[in-house]
Short mmCIF file of C-alpha atoms in Angstrom, two decimals:
data_model
loop_
_atom_site.label_atom_id
_atom_site.label_comp_id
_atom_site.label_asym_id
_atom_site.label_seq_id
_atom_site.Cartn_x
_atom_site.Cartn_y
_atom_site.Cartn_z
CA MET A 145 11.35 4.51 -30.02
CA ALA A 146 11.29 3.41 -26.41
CA SER A 147 8.09 2.36 -24.70
CA ASP A 148 7.08 3.14 -21.15
CA PRO A 149 7.33 -0.15 -19.25
CA SER A 150 5.59 1.33 -16.22
CA SER A 151 2.38 1.77 -18.19
CA THR A 152 2.02 -1.96 -18.76
CA ALA A 153 2.61 -3.52 -15.37
CA VAL A 154 1.23 -7.01 -14.78
CA GLY A 155 -0.09 -8.45 -11.58
CA SER A 156 1.22 -11.26 -9.38
CA PRO A 157 4.32 -12.01 -11.49
CA ALA A 158 5.64 -14.67 -9.15
CA SER A 159 2.50 -16.84 -9.43
CA ASP A 160 1.75 -16.32 -13.10
CA PRO A 161 4.45 -14.65 -15.19
CA ILE A 162 3.99 -13.82 -18.85
CA ARG A 163 5.35 -16.83 -20.73
CA VAL A 164 7.52 -15.97 -23.73
CA MET A 165 8.92 -18.12 -26.55
CA LEU A 166 12.02 -16.95 -28.43
CA VAL A 167 12.34 -18.12 -32.05
CA ASP A 168 15.67 -17.23 -33.68
CA ASP A 169 18.31 -19.31 -35.43
CA SER A 170 21.04 -17.37 -33.62
CA ALA A 171 21.81 -18.97 -30.26
CA VAL A 172 23.76 -15.84 -29.35
CA VAL A 173 20.74 -13.57 -29.87
CA ARG A 174 18.46 -15.97 -27.99
CA GLY A 175 20.92 -16.12 -25.10
CA LEU A 176 21.30 -12.36 -24.82
CA VAL A 177 17.55 -11.70 -25.09
CA THR A 178 16.95 -14.40 -22.48
CA ARG A 179 19.26 -12.62 -20.05
CA ILE A 180 17.43 -9.33 -20.63
CA LEU A 181 13.99 -10.84 -20.06
CA GLU A 182 14.88 -13.10 -17.14
CA ALA A 183 15.98 -10.00 -15.24
CA GLU A 184 12.44 -8.61 -15.56
CA PRO A 185 9.86 -9.53 -12.90
CA GLY A 186 6.70 -10.96 -14.38
CA ILE A 187 8.35 -12.47 -17.50
CA GLN A 188 9.42 -16.09 -17.97
CA ILE A 189 11.18 -17.71 -20.94
CA ALA A 190 8.98 -20.74 -21.56
CA ALA A 191 10.73 -21.92 -24.74
CA SER A 192 13.74 -21.00 -26.87
CA VAL A 193 14.02 -22.59 -30.33
CA GLY A 194 15.93 -22.13 -33.56
CA ASN A 195 13.32 -22.26 -36.34
CA GLY A 196 9.62 -22.04 -37.12
CA GLN A 197 8.99 -25.79 -37.18
CA MET A 198 10.37 -26.15 -33.67
CA ALA A 199 8.24 -23.20 -32.58
CA ILE A 200 5.05 -24.90 -33.79
CA SER A 201 5.93 -28.08 -31.89
CA ALA A 202 6.72 -26.09 -28.74
CA LEU A 203 3.45 -24.14 -28.94
CA GLU A 204 1.44 -27.35 -29.28
CA ARG A 205 2.70 -28.60 -25.93
CA SER A 206 3.38 -25.41 -23.96
CA ASP A 207 1.36 -22.52 -22.54
CA ILE A 208 2.74 -19.44 -24.36
CA ASP A 209 1.52 -15.84 -24.15
CA VAL A 210 3.96 -13.97 -26.42
CA ILE A 211 6.24 -15.18 -29.21
CA ILE A 212 9.27 -13.24 -30.47
CA LEU A 213 9.56 -14.53 -34.05
CA ASP A 214 12.56 -13.93 -36.29
CA ILE A 215 11.85 -13.62 -40.01
CA GLU A 216 14.86 -15.28 -41.66
CA MET A 217 15.58 -18.81 -40.37
CA PRO A 218 16.48 -22.21 -41.86
CA VAL A 219 14.03 -25.16 -42.05
CA MET A 220 11.00 -22.85 -41.64
CA ASP A 221 11.19 -19.04 -41.72
CA GLY A 222 9.06 -16.68 -39.68
CA MET A 223 6.59 -15.75 -42.42
CA THR A 224 5.87 -19.42 -43.14
CA ALA A 225 5.53 -20.21 -39.45
CA LEU A 226 3.31 -17.22 -38.59
CA PRO A 227 -0.04 -18.55 -39.93
CA LYS A 228 0.74 -22.04 -38.64
CA LEU A 229 1.38 -20.72 -35.14
CA LEU A 230 -1.88 -18.77 -35.21
CA GLN A 231 -3.68 -21.90 -36.36
CA VAL A 232 -2.41 -23.73 -33.28
CA ASP A 233 -3.35 -20.84 -30.99
CA PRO A 234 -5.28 -17.95 -32.60
CA GLY A 235 -4.92 -15.78 -29.49
CA VAL A 236 -1.16 -15.98 -29.01
CA LYS A 237 0.57 -12.60 -29.42
CA ILE A 238 3.38 -12.65 -31.99
CA ILE A 239 6.04 -9.95 -32.25
CA MET A 240 8.07 -10.11 -35.46
CA GLN A 241 11.81 -9.39 -35.30
CA SER A 242 12.71 -7.26 -38.30
CA THR A 243 15.70 -5.36 -39.63
CA LEU A 244 15.33 -1.58 -40.00
CA THR A 245 15.43 -1.75 -43.79
CA LEU A 246 12.84 -1.20 -46.51
CA LYS A 247 12.68 -4.96 -47.05
CA GLY A 248 12.35 -5.62 -43.33
CA ALA A 249 9.64 -3.00 -42.97
CA ASP A 250 7.67 -4.37 -45.91
CA ILE A 251 7.83 -7.92 -44.54
CA SER A 252 6.78 -6.71 -41.08
CA MET A 253 3.80 -4.90 -42.55
CA ARG A 254 2.72 -8.02 -44.41
CA ALA A 255 3.17 -10.04 -41.22
CA MET A 256 0.85 -7.70 -39.33
CA GLN A 257 -1.76 -8.06 -42.08
CA MET A 258 -1.45 -11.83 -41.55
CA GLY A 259 -2.08 -11.58 -37.82
CA ALA A 260 1.15 -10.62 -36.06
CA ALA A 261 0.46 -8.25 -33.17
CA ASP A 262 3.56 -6.07 -33.50
CA TYR A 263 7.20 -5.95 -34.56
CA ILE A 264 10.48 -4.99 -32.97
CA PRO A 265 13.74 -4.05 -34.69
CA LYS A 266 16.09 -7.02 -34.81
CA PRO A 267 18.75 -6.54 -32.13
CA THR A 268 22.42 -6.19 -32.89
CA ALA A 269 25.06 -7.37 -30.45
CA THR A 270 27.04 -4.15 -30.65
CA ARG A 271 24.19 -1.67 -30.29
CA ASP A 272 21.07 -3.10 -28.69
CA LEU A 273 22.06 -6.17 -26.74
CA ALA A 274 25.24 -4.80 -25.19
CA GLY A 275 23.44 -2.49 -22.77
CA GLY A 276 20.98 -0.85 -25.16
CA ILE A 277 18.46 0.81 -22.83
CA GLU A 278 16.05 1.78 -25.60
CA PHE A 279 15.90 -1.73 -27.06
CA LYS A 280 15.32 -3.27 -23.62
CA ALA A 281 12.57 -0.78 -22.75
CA GLU A 282 10.76 -1.34 -26.04
CA LEU A 283 11.04 -5.13 -25.86
CA VAL A 284 9.90 -5.39 -22.24
CA GLY A 285 7.13 -2.82 -22.70
CA LYS A 286 5.65 -4.63 -25.69
CA ILE A 287 5.84 -8.05 -24.04
CA LYS A 288 4.08 -6.79 -20.91
CA ALA A 289 1.40 -4.92 -22.84
CA LEU A 290 0.65 -7.84 -25.15
CA GLY A 291 0.92 -10.36 -22.32
CA GLN A 292 -1.63 -8.48 -20.28
CA ALA A 293 -3.96 -8.28 -23.29
CA ARG A 294 -3.51 -12.03 -23.75
CA ARG A 295 -4.56 -12.63 -20.15
CA ARG A 296 -7.86 -10.89 -20.85
CA ASP A 297 -8.66 -13.40 -23.61
CA PRO A 298 -11.36 -15.77 -22.25
CA LYS A 299 -10.53 -18.30 -25.01
CA ARG A 300 -6.89 -18.65 -23.99
CA PRO A 301 -6.07 -22.38 -23.96
CA ILE A 302 -4.40 -24.08 -20.99
CA ARG A 303 -1.45 -26.30 -21.82
CA PRO A 304 1.19 -27.96 -19.64
CA GLY A 305 3.10 -25.38 -17.64
CA GLY A 306 0.26 -22.84 -17.66
CA ALA A 307 -1.50 -21.54 -14.60
CA PRO A 308 -5.20 -22.37 -14.09
CA PRO A 309 -7.66 -19.54 -14.77
CA ALA A 310 -8.24 -18.83 -11.06
CA SER A 311 -4.58 -17.90 -10.57
CA ARG A 312 -4.37 -15.58 -13.57
CA PRO A 313 -4.85 -12.16 -12.02
CA ILE A 314 -5.23 -9.14 -14.24
CA ALA A 315 -3.63 -6.00 -12.85
CA ASN A 316 -5.22 -2.60 -12.93
CA PRO A 317 -8.88 -3.46 -13.71
CA VAL A 318 -10.13 -1.16 -16.47
CA PRO A 319 -12.37 1.67 -15.17
CA LYS A 320 -15.84 2.04 -16.61
CA VAL A 321 -16.11 3.82 -19.97
CA GLN A 322 -17.57 7.30 -19.63
CA ILE A 323 -19.27 8.70 -22.74
CA HIS A 324 -18.83 12.44 -23.30
CA PRO A 325 -22.07 14.37 -22.61
CA ALA A 326 -22.49 15.03 -26.35
CA GLY A 327 -23.30 11.35 -26.68
CA PRO A 328 -22.85 8.99 -29.62
CA LEU A 329 -23.81 10.36 -33.03
CA GLN A 330 -26.98 8.31 -33.28
CA LEU A 331 -28.19 9.59 -29.89
CA ARG A 332 -27.54 13.28 -30.37
CA THR A 333 -30.52 15.58 -30.36
CA HIS A 334 -28.91 18.17 -32.63
CA ALA A 335 -26.80 17.50 -35.68
CA ALA A 336 -23.09 17.65 -35.08
CA GLU A 337 -21.01 19.83 -37.35
CA ALA A 338 -18.99 17.88 -39.89
CA PRO A 339 -15.22 17.98 -39.42
CA ASP A 340 -12.79 19.74 -41.72
CA ILE A 341 -10.06 17.23 -40.80
CA ILE A 342 -9.83 13.71 -39.39
CA ALA A 343 -6.92 12.95 -37.05
CA ILE A 344 -6.03 9.38 -36.09
CA GLY A 345 -3.60 8.09 -33.45
CA SER A 346 -2.47 4.47 -33.13
CA SER A 347 0.35 2.25 -31.94
CA THR A 348 0.49 -1.50 -31.23
CA GLY A 349 -1.92 -3.20 -33.62
CA GLY A 350 -2.41 0.10 -35.42
CA PRO A 351 -1.45 -0.87 -38.97
CA GLN A 352 -4.07 -3.63 -39.06
CA ALA A 353 -6.70 -1.27 -37.66
CA LEU A 354 -5.75 1.51 -40.08
CA PHE A 355 -6.06 -0.80 -43.10
CA ALA A 356 -9.54 -1.84 -41.97
CA VAL A 357 -10.84 1.63 -41.13
CA LEU A 358 -9.37 3.50 -44.11
CA GLY A 359 -10.50 0.88 -46.60
CA ILE A 360 -14.14 1.30 -45.59
CA MET A 361 -13.82 5.09 -45.39
CA ARG A 362 -12.51 5.24 -48.94
CA ALA A 363 -15.62 3.44 -50.16
CA GLY A 364 -17.76 6.02 -48.38
CA THR A 365 -18.13 9.76 -48.91
CA VAL A 366 -15.16 10.98 -46.88
CA SER A 367 -13.27 13.76 -48.64
CA GLN A 368 -11.59 15.50 -45.70
CA PRO A 369 -7.83 15.30 -45.24
CA ILE A 370 -6.67 12.62 -42.80
CA VAL A 371 -3.58 13.00 -40.60
CA ILE A 372 -2.18 9.95 -38.83
CA THR A 373 0.43 9.45 -36.15
CA GLN A 374 1.34 5.78 -35.83
CA HIS A 375 4.21 4.91 -33.49
CA MET A 376 6.86 3.65 -35.90
CA PRO A 377 10.50 4.32 -36.71
CA ALA A 378 11.75 5.90 -39.91
CA THR A 379 11.56 3.58 -42.96
CA PHE A 380 8.59 1.77 -41.44
CA THR A 381 6.34 4.82 -41.87
CA THR A 382 7.36 5.01 -45.54
CA ILE A 383 6.22 1.42 -46.05
CA LEU A 384 3.07 2.02 -43.98
CA ALA A 385 2.04 4.82 -46.34
CA GLU A 386 2.63 2.58 -49.36
CA HIS A 387 0.57 -0.23 -47.84
CA ILE A 388 -2.29 2.13 -46.97
CA SER A 389 -2.37 3.37 -50.56
CA ARG A 390 -2.35 -0.17 -51.92
CA VAL A 391 -4.85 -1.65 -49.46
CA SER A 392 -7.32 1.24 -49.14
CA GLY A 393 -7.03 3.22 -52.36
CA TRP A 394 -6.25 6.51 -50.58
CA GLU A 395 -3.42 8.73 -51.74
CA ALA A 396 -1.27 8.20 -48.65
CA ARG A 397 2.27 9.42 -48.02
CA GLU A 398 4.56 10.67 -45.31
CA GLY A 399 3.99 14.32 -44.51
CA GLN A 400 6.59 16.81 -45.71
CA ASP A 401 7.56 19.99 -43.92
CA GLY A 402 5.75 23.00 -45.38
CA GLU A 403 3.29 20.91 -47.43
CA VAL A 404 -0.19 22.37 -47.84
CA VAL A 405 -2.89 20.07 -46.46
CA ARG A 406 -5.27 18.97 -49.25
CA ASN A 407 -8.65 17.25 -49.18
CA GLY A 408 -8.78 13.56 -50.01
CA ARG A 409 -5.23 12.79 -48.91
CA VAL A 410 -3.75 10.81 -46.04
CA TYR A 411 -0.65 12.17 -44.31
CA ILE A 412 1.49 9.90 -42.11
CA ALA A 413 3.85 11.35 -39.49
CA PRO A 414 7.37 10.27 -40.55
CA GLY A 415 9.33 8.15 -38.11
CA ASP A 416 11.42 10.21 -35.65
CA PHE A 417 9.49 13.44 -36.40
CA HIS A 418 6.49 15.01 -34.71
CA MET A 419 3.98 16.12 -37.34
CA VAL A 420 1.84 19.18 -36.57
CA ILE A 421 -0.37 21.59 -38.52
CA GLU A 422 -0.05 25.38 -38.65
CA THR A 423 -2.24 28.04 -40.27
CA LYS A 424 -0.43 30.05 -42.93
CA GLY A 425 -2.69 32.65 -44.50
CA PRO A 426 -5.63 30.83 -46.07
CA ASP A 427 -3.83 27.46 -45.93
CA LYS A 428 -3.15 24.79 -43.37
CA VAL A 429 0.39 23.44 -43.69
CA LEU A 430 2.27 20.51 -42.22
CA ARG A 431 5.29 21.10 -40.02
CA LEU A 432 7.78 18.46 -38.97
CA ASN A 433 9.98 18.90 -35.91
CA LYS A 434 12.33 17.00 -33.66
CA ASN A 435 11.10 18.40 -30.39
CA PRO A 436 11.67 16.04 -27.44
CA PRO A 437 9.64 12.81 -27.44
CA GLU A 438 6.28 12.91 -25.70
CA ASN A 439 4.93 9.81 -23.98
CA PHE A 440 8.30 8.23 -24.82
CA CYS A 441 7.46 8.58 -28.53
CA ARG A 442 8.47 10.57 -31.59
CA PRO A 443 6.24 10.85 -33.53
CA SER A 444 3.68 11.39 -30.79
CA VAL A 445 -0.08 11.74 -31.12
CA ASP A 446 -0.46 14.52 -28.52
CA PRO A 447 1.38 17.32 -30.38
CA MET A 448 -0.48 16.48 -33.58
CA LEU A 449 -3.85 16.71 -31.81
CA ARG A 450 -2.97 19.94 -30.01
CA SER A 451 -2.07 21.49 -33.34
CA VAL A 452 -5.22 20.40 -35.18
CA ALA A 453 -7.33 21.69 -32.28
CA ALA A 454 -5.60 25.07 -32.55
CA ALA A 455 -5.83 25.19 -36.36
CA TYR A 456 -9.36 23.84 -36.90
CA GLY A 457 -11.21 24.51 -33.64
CA LYS A 458 -14.43 22.56 -33.30
CA ARG A 459 -14.22 21.08 -36.81
CA VAL A 460 -11.93 18.22 -35.77
CA LEU A 461 -12.79 14.53 -35.57
CA THR A 462 -10.22 12.47 -33.69
CA CYS A 463 -10.07 8.69 -33.56
CA ILE A 464 -7.78 6.82 -31.16
CA LEU A 465 -7.09 3.26 -32.23
CA THR A 466 -5.37 0.34 -30.52
CA GLY A 467 -2.02 1.01 -28.85
CA MET A 468 -0.06 0.76 -25.63
CA GLY A 469 0.43 3.69 -23.27
CA SER A 470 -1.73 6.82 -23.09
CA ASP A 471 -0.50 8.93 -26.01
CA GLY A 472 -3.45 10.90 -27.37
CA LEU A 473 -5.13 11.57 -24.03
CA LYS A 474 -3.83 15.12 -23.51
CA GLY A 475 -4.23 15.94 -27.19
CA GLY A 476 -7.75 14.52 -27.14
CA GLN A 477 -8.58 16.74 -24.19
CA ALA A 478 -7.40 19.74 -26.23
CA VAL A 479 -9.63 18.68 -29.13
CA VAL A 480 -12.69 18.40 -26.88
CA ALA A 481 -11.87 21.72 -25.17
CA SER A 482 -11.95 23.35 -28.63
CA GLY A 483 -15.36 21.81 -29.39
CA GLY A 484 -14.11 18.90 -31.49
CA THR A 485 -15.10 15.23 -31.28
CA VAL A 486 -13.11 12.23 -30.05
CA ILE A 487 -14.00 8.56 -30.57
CA ALA A 488 -12.04 5.44 -29.60
CA GLN A 489 -11.74 1.75 -30.44
CA ASP A 490 -13.24 -0.57 -27.84
CA GLU A 491 -11.29 -3.02 -25.70
CA ALA A 492 -12.63 -6.20 -27.29
CA THR A 493 -11.27 -5.36 -30.77
CA SER A 494 -8.02 -3.65 -29.69
CA VAL A 495 -4.73 -5.53 -29.68
CA VAL A 496 -3.81 -3.41 -26.65
CA TRP A 497 -6.39 -1.15 -25.00
CA GLY A 498 -3.94 1.41 -23.67
CA MET A 499 -4.33 4.53 -25.82
CA PRO A 500 -8.04 4.10 -26.62
CA GLY A 501 -8.70 2.99 -23.05
CA ALA A 502 -7.09 6.15 -21.69
CA VAL A 503 -9.41 8.46 -23.65
CA ALA A 504 -12.44 6.20 -23.17
CA THR A 505 -12.14 6.18 -19.39
CA ALA A 506 -11.33 9.90 -19.19
CA GLY A 507 -14.84 10.77 -20.32
CA ILE A 508 -13.87 12.69 -23.46
CA CYS A 509 -15.18 10.26 -26.11
CA SER A 510 -18.47 10.72 -27.92
CA ALA A 511 -18.38 7.02 -28.85
CA VAL A 512 -16.34 3.91 -28.01
CA LEU A 513 -16.83 1.46 -30.86
CA PRO A 514 -15.76 -1.96 -32.15
CA LEU A 515 -13.33 -1.67 -35.04
CA PRO A 516 -15.90 -2.59 -37.75
CA GLU A 517 -18.20 0.24 -36.60
CA ILE A 518 -15.61 3.03 -36.57
CA ALA A 519 -15.48 3.77 -40.32
CA PRO A 520 -19.29 3.85 -40.74
CA TRP A 521 -19.51 6.27 -37.78
CA ILE A 522 -16.86 8.54 -39.32
CA ILE A 523 -18.54 8.38 -42.75
CA LYS A 524 -21.87 9.40 -41.23
CA LEU A 525 -20.42 12.46 -39.53
CA ALA A 526 -18.12 13.41 -42.43
CA ALA A 527 -21.05 13.31 -44.87
CA ARG A 528 -22.78 16.16 -43.02
CA ARG A 529 -20.33 18.53 -44.61
#
């Protein structure tokens, strides 16, 4: 899945580029990735090391924004190094390099639960590094999005090689949040109608947010079906569903084409498929398709939201969680046009405030909330059923 690099531009790259550390025991991979990134304005390779122990030492003496961390390395592997790196600098953004296998997906999911910001498929010399446009776009897009989020962190430490705070411009200042006229739930003068379905969209940082939100929702009184589009490739969505079931207690699985939507279940859009809902007689059924990517993504949040708006009308509650880009904006507008409700995660608790920021600043959200407040808000509305 390629990301849109243009949606994550950074300001004044010459004076203060995003500083990246590469951690991989393969000198060949580090060299090829270095050449990719050094060709990008606004990105600088600040360190390149061969194992986790060297990465910790480099982070202690260097100003680093984003770390690309391989999982399997000698001396100290990526999973051992991850918590140690975050102990040195809790705000540094770490992208795990993972193989597109069940094992790699499972390790990546555990890494994100431990604090990694995102993952990227481990490159191969024959496919990705030898001119792979999709790999380059995804890598650069994630580095720029996470680097920009890092620059907004007021607690970011200054180490040798880093620019002083005054010279750290942040591009594209975020417009003011505009709350939809319906207002937050607690401020409404008339009771909102409870939803018949809950639709969630997420991307970078999404798995961590999903685990938190769904765990609290399961302990509440939510019985509606939940459909989720998380930007992930095939295999990774399989593991995501397993982790959601294990962490939250929901019955979560990848959606299957033609499956009837049932209460009390969580359906994840499978990697490389858009997941939508159609009305078939008295039932609502899932449909999977390989229509062209939207917002550079498949699965994409927008087609899912358009379909739930068409199938359920005003009885839709949509939540847009952390993620880069603006996927979910057009679908969220369709939900609101049908009388449904949209809420979003706030900037302070988002890994990247791209997707939730897009809907929050478009004026279609009834609430923009910190992550810990999202599940209680949903529970309150869902309980009005």
